[in-house]
Amino acid sequence: MVGIRVLMLNKPSLVGEGEELRGAELMTMSREQLAVQRARRSFQTGRTRPLHFRIQQLRRLQNFIKERQKDIKDALQRDLGKSERASELYEILVVEAELHLSITRLAEWAAPRPVEKNLFTLSDEVYVKPEPLGVVLIIGPWNYPWSLTLLPLVGAIAAGNAAILKPSEISSNSSKVIEELLPLYLDKDLYQVVEGGVPEAQELLKQRFDHIFYTGSTAVGKLVMEAAARHLTPVTLELGGKSPCFIDKNCDVGIACRRITWAKLINCGQTCIAPDFILCEPSVLNRVVEEIKKCIKEFYADSTKTSDDYGRIINQRQFKRIMGLMEGCTIAFGGDADEARGYIGPTVLKNVTGESKVMQEEIFGPLLPIITVNGVDEAIQFINEREKPLVLYVFSHDNKLIKKVIAETSSGALVANDCVVHFLDSALPFGGVGHSGMGRYRGRHTFDQLSNLRSCMIKQLRMEGLNSMRYPPHTAKKLSWARCFLLSHLNVQRLRNMVMLAMLASLAAFVVQRFLR
């Protein structure tokens, strides 16, 4: 009794000491550690699991985009020289469309998904149930600092996760706006923004997450994957690479060049799915150059340098890198630049080979090399000798040629007779393969990517006689029955359709018989 009394008397001081220890521990933790801990504790309360909470947060994100458009557009103009039209089309509308889709389809995506049964599971309830993963780290890029940061966030919220956002410090104005304004709309504990540069990113990558979603370069993607491996954290890597564009000599070269030029010069060429280089036969080379030149004059009137629709290179480092890539190539036209204003004019390069400097890395700027090949077979060989691209473009009237390219190459996506537009269709999973990335997202694909698709089987504690085949010593005797049960698959939907058809046939026969009487 004495011992118990002493323990009770000391209880308040013990609690106080614990709080002091916890306070000291918190003081030694980094800002990044505290953010992750706060998000995880909030997630563990279960607040994100109800669909109505997720929809509420998605609607708040909608309000953020709607009410803060001026702030968003101003930041994009300062970061990348994006016009209001470009900002609305490529940064804002795509996020608004994703939000609308996620809100209207969330109940369908989150519902249990029945699966095909076999004879062994005929009387059981079997389905796949999407469930939240936990805390997701989203590391955004600088080239589309809003759309490519917020699209994964939409999926993370829809899937019921907490999220830590790390906007790119290179697009510093956009990063600052995200950090200052986003917490005014979303739950501050579950969805946090960590602003900063390389040290902050490195500190975040030391923490344990349940998924990491990174958009950026292949070189940094390798570092992200290495850091994630220490915690066995799954990753989505949206990288890049050199996306080739083959122009068949028999296609409408004018239309092909019009679509290629538009796609290449969006955001001043700083787009991961921009056509990186053109492959065409020598017989159409000069025409391709002339058609591109004609399109630039049409799109940007007298001068790209004075046009509001032509962007700027993000910083001096990227400017110098891009200018250096032209070394050893012949400028067919363009090549003008102004470092002080971050301006590089549209530039077409010829006399380019696979060994040219411009072919050793992703260009990520307004340079367009043209390499001549002797037909589609040589083009396919050239593509297959290099890393798998994020997207492959082919322009041709010949469906057999297009199917041949599809059959004999590999890439994250293939688009025939247009460029870039596949990203606008959220039904298509977007992502790379090999060096161009791993994992897929957009629409339901983001929801699935950031969910645990949990297999569920609910059996009944009856029909034990039927189950006896799996217990020794009966297993060997009933192996043939087990084989039958396990190898046979029952398509329940097809069975229902057959039953319905049989019932309709019976009803029709009954009606005909009554009519004949």
Short mmCIF file of C-alpha atoms in Angstrom, two decimals, residues 94-503:
data_model
loop_
_atom_site.label_atom_id
_atom_site.label_comp_id
_atom_site.label_asym_id
_atom_site.label_seq_id
_atom_site.Cartn_x
_atom_site.Cartn_y
_atom_site.Cartn_z
CA VAL A 94 -6.07 21.19 -66.06
CA VAL A 95 -6.18 21.27 -62.23
CA GLU A 96 -9.80 22.49 -62.21
CA ALA A 97 -10.77 19.63 -64.54
CA GLU A 98 -9.00 17.10 -62.32
CA LEU A 99 -10.75 18.44 -59.23
CA HIS A 100 -14.17 18.29 -60.89
CA LEU A 101 -13.55 14.71 -62.04
CA SER A 102 -12.31 13.58 -58.62
CA ILE A 103 -15.22 15.13 -56.74
CA THR A 104 -17.87 13.65 -59.04
CA ARG A 105 -16.30 10.18 -59.30
CA LEU A 106 -14.78 9.68 -55.85
CA ALA A 107 -17.59 7.47 -54.52
CA GLU A 108 -17.18 5.17 -57.53
CA TRP A 109 -13.37 5.01 -57.23
CA ALA A 110 -13.41 4.34 -53.48
CA ALA A 111 -16.11 1.64 -53.62
CA PRO A 112 -15.22 -2.05 -53.22
CA ARG A 113 -14.40 -3.61 -56.60
CA PRO A 114 -15.81 -7.12 -57.14
CA VAL A 115 -13.40 -9.59 -58.75
CA GLU A 116 -13.87 -12.71 -60.83
CA LYS A 117 -14.52 -15.86 -58.77
CA ASN A 118 -13.44 -19.48 -59.12
CA LEU A 119 -15.35 -22.49 -57.81
CA PHE A 120 -13.40 -22.33 -54.55
CA THR A 121 -14.68 -18.78 -53.83
CA LEU A 122 -18.14 -19.12 -55.40
CA SER A 123 -19.98 -18.71 -52.08
CA ASP A 124 -17.58 -16.08 -50.69
CA GLU A 125 -17.49 -12.30 -50.78
CA VAL A 126 -14.33 -11.32 -52.67
CA TYR A 127 -13.38 -7.80 -53.70
CA VAL A 128 -10.64 -5.18 -53.81
CA LYS A 129 -11.01 -2.28 -51.36
CA PRO A 130 -8.93 0.87 -51.96
CA GLU A 131 -7.58 2.29 -48.70
CA PRO A 132 -5.31 5.28 -47.92
CA LEU A 133 -1.56 4.69 -47.80
CA GLY A 134 -0.70 7.28 -45.15
CA VAL A 135 1.58 10.30 -45.58
CA VAL A 136 2.60 11.15 -49.15
CA LEU A 137 5.54 13.40 -50.07
CA ILE A 138 5.00 15.40 -53.27
CA ILE A 139 8.09 17.07 -54.74
CA GLY A 140 7.02 19.45 -57.49
CA PRO A 141 8.95 20.74 -60.54
CA TRP A 142 9.74 24.30 -61.60
CA ASN A 143 8.54 24.19 -65.22
CA TYR A 144 4.83 23.79 -64.37
CA PRO A 145 4.98 24.65 -60.67
CA TRP A 146 1.21 24.67 -60.19
CA SER A 147 -0.33 21.94 -62.32
CA LEU A 148 2.41 19.33 -61.79
CA THR A 149 2.44 19.95 -58.03
CA LEU A 150 -1.31 20.16 -57.44
CA LEU A 151 -2.40 17.27 -59.70
CA PRO A 152 -0.72 14.68 -57.43
CA LEU A 153 -2.15 16.52 -54.41
CA VAL A 154 -5.68 16.11 -55.81
CA GLY A 155 -5.09 12.36 -56.04
CA ALA A 156 -3.53 12.20 -52.57
CA ILE A 157 -6.53 13.95 -51.00
CA ALA A 158 -9.04 11.87 -52.98
CA ALA A 159 -7.31 8.65 -51.86
CA GLY A 160 -7.54 9.74 -48.21
CA ASN A 161 -3.87 10.46 -47.55
CA ALA A 162 -2.08 13.20 -45.68
CA ALA A 163 0.47 15.06 -47.82
CA ILE A 164 3.64 17.12 -47.52
CA LEU A 165 4.22 19.44 -50.50
CA LYS A 166 7.73 20.51 -51.46
CA PRO A 167 7.42 23.07 -54.29
CA SER A 168 10.51 23.74 -56.39
CA GLU A 169 12.67 26.54 -55.04
CA ILE A 170 13.72 27.38 -58.63
CA SER A 171 10.25 28.77 -59.40
CA SER A 172 10.59 30.82 -56.24
CA ASN A 173 7.59 33.12 -56.70
CA SER A 174 5.16 30.23 -57.21
CA SER A 175 6.71 28.36 -54.28
CA LYS A 176 6.19 31.36 -52.00
CA VAL A 177 2.55 31.77 -53.01
CA ILE A 178 1.86 28.06 -52.44
CA GLU A 179 3.47 28.20 -48.98
CA GLU A 180 1.63 31.36 -47.92
CA LEU A 181 -1.84 30.78 -49.36
CA LEU A 182 -2.55 27.04 -49.61
CA PRO A 183 -2.67 26.52 -45.80
CA LEU A 184 -5.44 29.14 -45.64
CA TYR A 185 -7.73 26.69 -47.46
CA LEU A 186 -6.70 23.13 -46.59
CA ASP A 187 -6.44 21.34 -43.25
CA LYS A 188 -3.19 22.68 -41.74
CA ASP A 189 -2.28 19.44 -39.96
CA LEU A 190 -2.88 17.01 -42.82
CA TYR A 191 -1.62 19.05 -45.78
CA GLN A 192 1.56 21.01 -45.20
CA VAL A 193 3.95 22.95 -47.41
CA VAL A 194 7.70 22.84 -46.82
CA GLU A 195 9.52 25.54 -48.76
CA GLY A 196 13.27 25.52 -49.32
CA GLY A 197 16.11 24.26 -51.48
CA VAL A 198 18.34 21.21 -51.61
CA PRO A 199 19.02 20.95 -47.82
CA GLU A 200 15.29 20.96 -47.04
CA ALA A 201 14.61 18.36 -49.75
CA GLN A 202 17.42 16.16 -48.41
CA GLU A 203 16.06 16.43 -44.87
CA LEU A 204 12.57 15.49 -46.08
CA LEU A 205 13.94 12.45 -47.91
CA LYS A 206 15.47 11.18 -44.64
CA GLN A 207 11.97 10.84 -43.19
CA ARG A 208 9.73 7.83 -43.63
CA PHE A 209 6.82 8.33 -45.98
CA ASP A 210 4.21 5.92 -47.30
CA HIS A 211 4.69 7.11 -50.89
CA ILE A 212 6.93 9.64 -52.64
CA PHE A 213 5.73 11.38 -55.80
CA TYR A 214 8.56 13.17 -57.61
CA THR A 215 8.45 15.14 -60.86
CA GLY A 216 11.76 16.30 -62.31
CA SER A 217 15.02 15.12 -63.83
CA THR A 218 16.24 11.54 -64.13
CA ALA A 219 19.42 12.36 -62.17
CA VAL A 220 17.48 13.62 -59.13
CA GLY A 221 14.92 10.82 -59.58
CA LYS A 222 17.70 8.30 -58.88
CA LEU A 223 18.54 10.10 -55.62
CA VAL A 224 14.87 10.13 -54.60
CA MET A 225 14.57 6.41 -55.28
CA GLU A 226 17.77 5.69 -53.33
CA ALA A 227 16.48 7.63 -50.33
CA ALA A 228 13.07 5.92 -50.54
CA ALA A 229 14.72 2.48 -50.61
CA ARG A 230 16.03 2.96 -47.06
CA HIS A 231 12.43 2.89 -45.80
CA LEU A 232 11.08 0.58 -48.54
CA THR A 233 8.87 3.49 -49.60
CA PRO A 234 7.18 3.11 -53.02
CA VAL A 235 7.78 5.92 -55.49
CA THR A 236 6.18 7.51 -58.51
CA LEU A 237 8.87 9.10 -60.67
CA GLU A 238 7.65 11.42 -63.42
CA LEU A 239 10.89 12.12 -65.24
CA GLY A 240 11.63 13.05 -68.85
CA GLY A 241 14.04 12.17 -71.60
CA LYS A 242 14.37 12.78 -75.29
CA SER A 243 10.97 12.31 -76.90
CA PRO A 244 11.43 11.59 -80.64
CA CYS A 245 9.13 12.73 -83.42
CA PHE A 246 9.10 10.81 -86.72
CA ILE A 247 7.61 12.51 -89.79
CA ASP A 248 6.63 10.15 -92.61
CA LYS A 249 7.51 11.70 -95.99
CA ASN A 250 4.03 10.89 -97.34
CA CYS A 251 2.09 12.68 -94.60
CA ASP A 252 0.79 16.25 -94.69
CA VAL A 253 4.10 17.86 -93.69
CA GLY A 254 2.52 21.30 -93.22
CA ILE A 255 0.01 20.12 -90.62
CA ALA A 256 2.63 17.93 -88.92
CA CYS A 257 5.05 20.87 -88.55
CA ARG A 258 2.27 23.15 -87.31
CA ARG A 259 1.43 20.77 -84.46
CA ILE A 260 5.07 20.02 -83.65
CA THR A 261 6.01 23.72 -83.55
CA TRP A 262 3.11 24.57 -81.23
CA ALA A 263 4.00 21.74 -78.83
CA LYS A 264 7.73 22.43 -78.88
CA LEU A 265 7.42 26.11 -77.99
CA ILE A 266 4.87 25.82 -75.17
CA ASN A 267 6.59 27.27 -72.09
CA CYS A 268 9.64 28.08 -74.25
CA GLY A 269 10.34 24.36 -74.74
CA GLN A 270 10.52 23.69 -70.98
CA THR A 271 8.02 20.82 -71.11
CA CYS A 272 8.89 17.19 -70.35
CA ILE A 273 6.66 15.89 -73.17
CA ALA A 274 7.77 18.42 -75.79
CA PRO A 275 9.11 16.88 -79.04
CA ASP A 276 12.86 16.73 -78.36
CA PHE A 277 14.06 16.02 -81.90
CA ILE A 278 12.68 15.24 -85.36
CA LEU A 279 13.47 12.18 -87.48
CA CYS A 280 12.65 12.52 -91.18
CA GLU A 281 13.95 11.48 -94.60
CA PRO A 282 16.42 13.78 -96.44
CA SER A 283 13.85 14.40 -99.18
CA VAL A 284 11.58 16.38 -96.81
CA LEU A 285 14.23 18.04 -94.62
CA ASN A 286 14.15 21.47 -96.31
CA ARG A 287 10.37 21.51 -96.39
CA VAL A 288 10.19 20.69 -92.69
CA VAL A 289 12.53 23.61 -91.91
CA GLU A 290 10.49 26.02 -94.03
CA GLU A 291 7.16 24.90 -92.59
CA ILE A 292 8.41 25.35 -89.01
CA LYS A 293 9.70 28.83 -89.89
CA LYS A 294 6.30 29.68 -91.39
CA CYS A 295 4.46 28.46 -88.27
CA ILE A 296 6.63 30.55 -85.94
CA LYS A 297 5.79 33.70 -87.91
CA GLU A 298 2.10 32.79 -87.77
CA PHE A 299 2.05 32.04 -84.03
CA TYR A 300 4.20 34.92 -82.82
CA ALA A 301 3.57 37.66 -85.40
CA ASP A 302 6.68 39.74 -86.01
CA SER A 303 8.90 38.58 -83.16
CA THR A 304 8.99 35.96 -80.42
CA LYS A 305 11.13 38.37 -78.40
CA THR A 306 8.28 40.87 -78.04
CA SER A 307 5.40 38.39 -77.99
CA ASP A 308 3.49 37.93 -74.72
CA ASP A 309 2.82 34.31 -75.69
CA TYR A 310 6.49 33.32 -75.81
CA GLY A 311 7.97 32.46 -72.40
CA ARG A 312 11.43 32.85 -70.90
CA ILE A 313 14.14 30.47 -69.68
CA ILE A 314 13.82 29.97 -65.92
CA ASN A 315 17.34 31.10 -64.91
CA GLN A 316 20.89 31.79 -66.12
CA ARG A 317 22.11 28.29 -65.37
CA GLN A 318 19.52 26.78 -67.70
CA PHE A 319 20.18 29.53 -70.26
CA LYS A 320 23.90 28.71 -70.46
CA ARG A 321 23.25 24.97 -70.57
CA ILE A 322 20.82 25.28 -73.50
CA MET A 323 23.09 27.63 -75.45
CA GLY A 324 25.97 25.19 -74.99
CA LEU A 325 23.97 22.37 -76.59
CA MET A 326 24.16 24.03 -80.02
CA GLU A 327 27.90 23.39 -80.20
CA GLY A 328 28.88 21.51 -83.37
CA CYS A 329 25.47 21.87 -85.08
CA THR A 330 24.36 24.00 -88.02
CA ILE A 331 21.66 26.54 -87.23
CA ALA A 332 19.01 26.26 -89.96
CA PHE A 333 17.32 29.34 -88.54
CA GLY A 334 16.97 31.14 -85.19
CA GLY A 335 19.76 31.11 -82.63
CA ASP A 336 19.11 34.63 -81.30
CA ALA A 337 19.38 35.07 -77.54
CA ASP A 338 19.41 37.67 -74.77
CA GLU A 339 20.82 36.36 -71.49
CA ALA A 340 19.76 39.39 -69.46
CA ARG A 341 16.12 38.76 -70.36
CA GLY A 342 16.30 34.95 -70.28
CA TYR A 343 15.37 34.85 -73.96
CA ILE A 344 16.35 32.16 -76.47
CA GLY A 345 14.55 32.31 -79.80
CA PRO A 346 13.09 29.25 -81.54
CA THR A 347 16.06 27.48 -83.14
CA VAL A 348 16.09 24.63 -85.67
CA LEU A 349 19.34 22.66 -85.94
CA LYS A 350 20.48 20.48 -88.84
CA ASN A 351 23.55 18.35 -89.63
CA VAL A 352 22.83 16.66 -86.29
CA THR A 353 23.92 13.09 -85.54
CA GLY A 354 23.33 10.76 -82.63
CA GLU A 355 26.74 11.77 -81.26
CA SER A 356 26.07 15.53 -81.31
CA LYS A 357 26.14 17.31 -77.95
CA VAL A 358 22.48 18.27 -78.30
CA MET A 359 21.58 14.56 -78.45
CA GLN A 360 23.27 13.62 -75.16
CA GLU A 361 20.64 15.03 -72.80
CA GLU A 362 17.07 16.27 -72.71
CA ILE A 363 17.04 19.75 -74.30
CA PHE A 364 14.29 21.36 -72.19
CA GLY A 365 14.41 24.51 -74.27
CA PRO A 366 13.42 25.95 -77.68
CA LEU A 367 16.03 24.04 -79.73
CA LEU A 368 14.75 21.52 -82.28
CA PRO A 369 17.37 19.25 -83.89
CA ILE A 370 16.50 17.41 -87.13
CA ILE A 371 18.15 14.06 -87.86
CA THR A 372 17.73 12.43 -91.26
CA VAL A 373 16.96 8.70 -91.55
CA ASN A 374 16.22 6.42 -94.48
CA GLY A 375 12.67 5.44 -93.65
CA VAL A 376 10.71 4.17 -90.68
CA ASP A 377 12.90 1.10 -90.05
CA GLU A 378 16.00 3.24 -89.52
CA ALA A 379 13.95 5.61 -87.33
CA ILE A 380 12.81 2.68 -85.16
CA GLN A 381 16.40 1.43 -84.87
CA PHE A 382 17.60 4.92 -83.86
CA ILE A 383 14.90 5.15 -81.17
CA ASN A 384 15.53 1.65 -79.81
CA GLU A 385 19.28 2.25 -79.44
CA ARG A 386 18.53 4.90 -76.79
CA GLU A 387 16.74 5.09 -73.46
CA LYS A 388 12.97 4.63 -73.57
CA PRO A 389 11.32 8.05 -73.99
CA LEU A 390 8.45 9.54 -72.03
CA VAL A 391 6.46 9.81 -75.27
CA LEU A 392 7.01 8.95 -78.91
CA TYR A 393 5.38 10.98 -81.69
CA VAL A 394 4.73 9.75 -85.23
CA PHE A 395 3.08 11.61 -88.10
CA SER A 396 1.69 9.52 -90.95
CA HIS A 397 -1.47 8.80 -92.97
CA ASP A 398 -0.49 5.12 -93.02
CA ASN A 399 -2.11 3.21 -90.15
CA LYS A 400 0.11 0.19 -90.85
CA LEU A 401 3.20 2.37 -90.34
CA ILE A 402 1.79 3.73 -87.07
CA LYS A 403 0.99 0.19 -85.84
CA LYS A 404 4.52 -0.88 -86.82
CA VAL A 405 6.03 1.88 -84.68
CA ILE A 406 3.75 0.88 -81.77
CA ALA A 407 4.68 -2.80 -82.12
CA GLU A 408 8.45 -2.32 -82.45
CA THR A 409 9.21 0.41 -79.90
CA SER A 410 8.60 1.12 -76.21
CA SER A 411 7.78 4.43 -74.53
CA GLY A 412 5.63 5.87 -71.75
CA ALA A 413 3.08 6.93 -74.37
CA LEU A 414 2.70 7.06 -78.14
CA VAL A 415 0.78 9.80 -79.93
CA ALA A 416 0.11 9.69 -83.66
CA ASN A 417 -0.49 12.87 -85.66
CA ASP A 418 -0.36 15.28 -82.73
CA CYS A 419 1.81 16.22 -79.76
CA VAL A 420 1.33 16.80 -76.02
CA VAL A 421 -2.50 16.51 -76.11
CA HIS A 422 -2.57 13.04 -74.54
CA PHE A 423 -1.82 14.70 -71.17
CA LEU A 424 -5.20 16.43 -71.34
CA ASP A 425 -7.11 13.11 -71.30
CA SER A 426 -7.27 12.00 -67.67
CA ALA A 427 -8.53 8.56 -68.74
CA LEU A 428 -5.07 7.84 -70.16
CA PRO A 429 -2.47 6.86 -67.53
CA PHE A 430 0.43 9.31 -67.76
CA GLY A 431 3.99 8.28 -66.96
CA GLY A 432 7.28 6.95 -68.25
CA VAL A 433 9.15 3.68 -68.54
CA GLY A 434 12.76 2.98 -67.62
CA HIS A 435 14.78 6.21 -67.53
CA SER A 436 11.69 8.29 -68.28
CA GLY A 437 10.00 7.26 -65.05
CA MET A 438 7.81 4.76 -63.25
CA GLY A 439 4.23 4.80 -62.07
CA ARG A 440 1.17 6.36 -63.67
CA TYR A 441 -1.20 9.15 -62.75
CA ARG A 442 -4.11 11.39 -63.87
CA GLY A 443 -7.72 10.92 -62.77
CA ARG A 444 -8.49 7.49 -61.36
CA HIS A 445 -4.91 6.39 -62.09
CA THR A 446 -3.63 8.87 -59.46
CA PHE A 447 -6.21 7.61 -56.99
CA ASP A 448 -5.09 4.01 -57.54
CA GLN A 449 -1.40 4.93 -57.50
CA LEU A 450 -1.78 6.55 -54.07
CA SER A 451 -4.04 3.85 -52.60
CA ASN A 452 -3.43 0.42 -51.18
CA LEU A 453 -5.63 -1.83 -53.33
CA ARG A 454 -6.44 -4.25 -50.53
CA SER A 455 -7.57 -7.78 -51.41
CA CYS A 456 -10.51 -8.87 -49.25
CA MET A 457 -12.12 -12.30 -48.92
CA ILE A 458 -14.97 -12.96 -46.48
CA LYS A 459 -15.86 -16.62 -45.92
CA GLN A 460 -18.51 -18.29 -43.76
CA LEU A 461 -17.94 -20.74 -40.91
CA ARG A 462 -19.99 -23.46 -42.62
CA MET A 463 -19.74 -26.01 -45.47
CA GLU A 464 -16.77 -27.59 -43.67
CA GLY A 465 -17.24 -30.81 -45.60
CA LEU A 466 -16.40 -29.01 -48.81
CA ASN A 467 -13.35 -27.44 -47.18
CA SER A 468 -12.02 -30.79 -45.91
CA MET A 469 -10.10 -31.35 -49.15
CA ARG A 470 -7.41 -28.92 -47.97
CA TYR A 471 -6.72 -30.71 -44.67
CA PRO A 472 -4.34 -33.67 -44.37
CA PRO A 473 -4.68 -36.62 -44.88
CA HIS A 474 -7.43 -35.85 -47.42
CA THR A 475 -5.32 -33.50 -49.55
CA ALA A 476 -3.68 -36.16 -51.69
CA LYS A 477 -6.95 -38.05 -52.27
CA LYS A 478 -8.82 -34.96 -53.42
CA LEU A 479 -6.07 -33.33 -55.47
CA SER A 480 -8.07 -33.65 -58.69
CA TRP A 481 -11.00 -31.83 -57.07
CA ALA A 482 -8.69 -29.12 -55.79
CA ARG A 483 -7.23 -28.71 -59.28
CA CYS A 484 -10.73 -28.32 -60.69
CA PHE A 485 -11.69 -25.74 -58.07
CA LEU A 486 -8.53 -23.67 -58.38
CA LEU A 487 -8.10 -23.72 -62.16
CA SER A 488 -11.69 -22.93 -63.02
CA HIS A 489 -12.73 -19.29 -63.08
CA LEU A 490 -16.31 -18.22 -62.93
CA ASN A 491 -17.28 -14.99 -64.59
CA VAL A 492 -20.23 -13.99 -62.44
CA GLN A 493 -21.32 -11.20 -64.79
CA ARG A 494 -21.35 -13.60 -67.74
CA LEU A 495 -23.34 -16.11 -65.68
CA ARG A 496 -25.86 -13.42 -64.80
CA ASN A 497 -26.16 -12.46 -68.46
CA MET A 498 -26.72 -16.10 -69.43
CA VAL A 499 -29.40 -16.51 -66.77
CA MET A 500 -31.06 -13.28 -67.91
CA LEU A 501 -30.94 -14.45 -71.53
CA ALA A 502 -32.44 -17.80 -70.59
CA MET A 503 -35.25 -16.06 -68.67
#
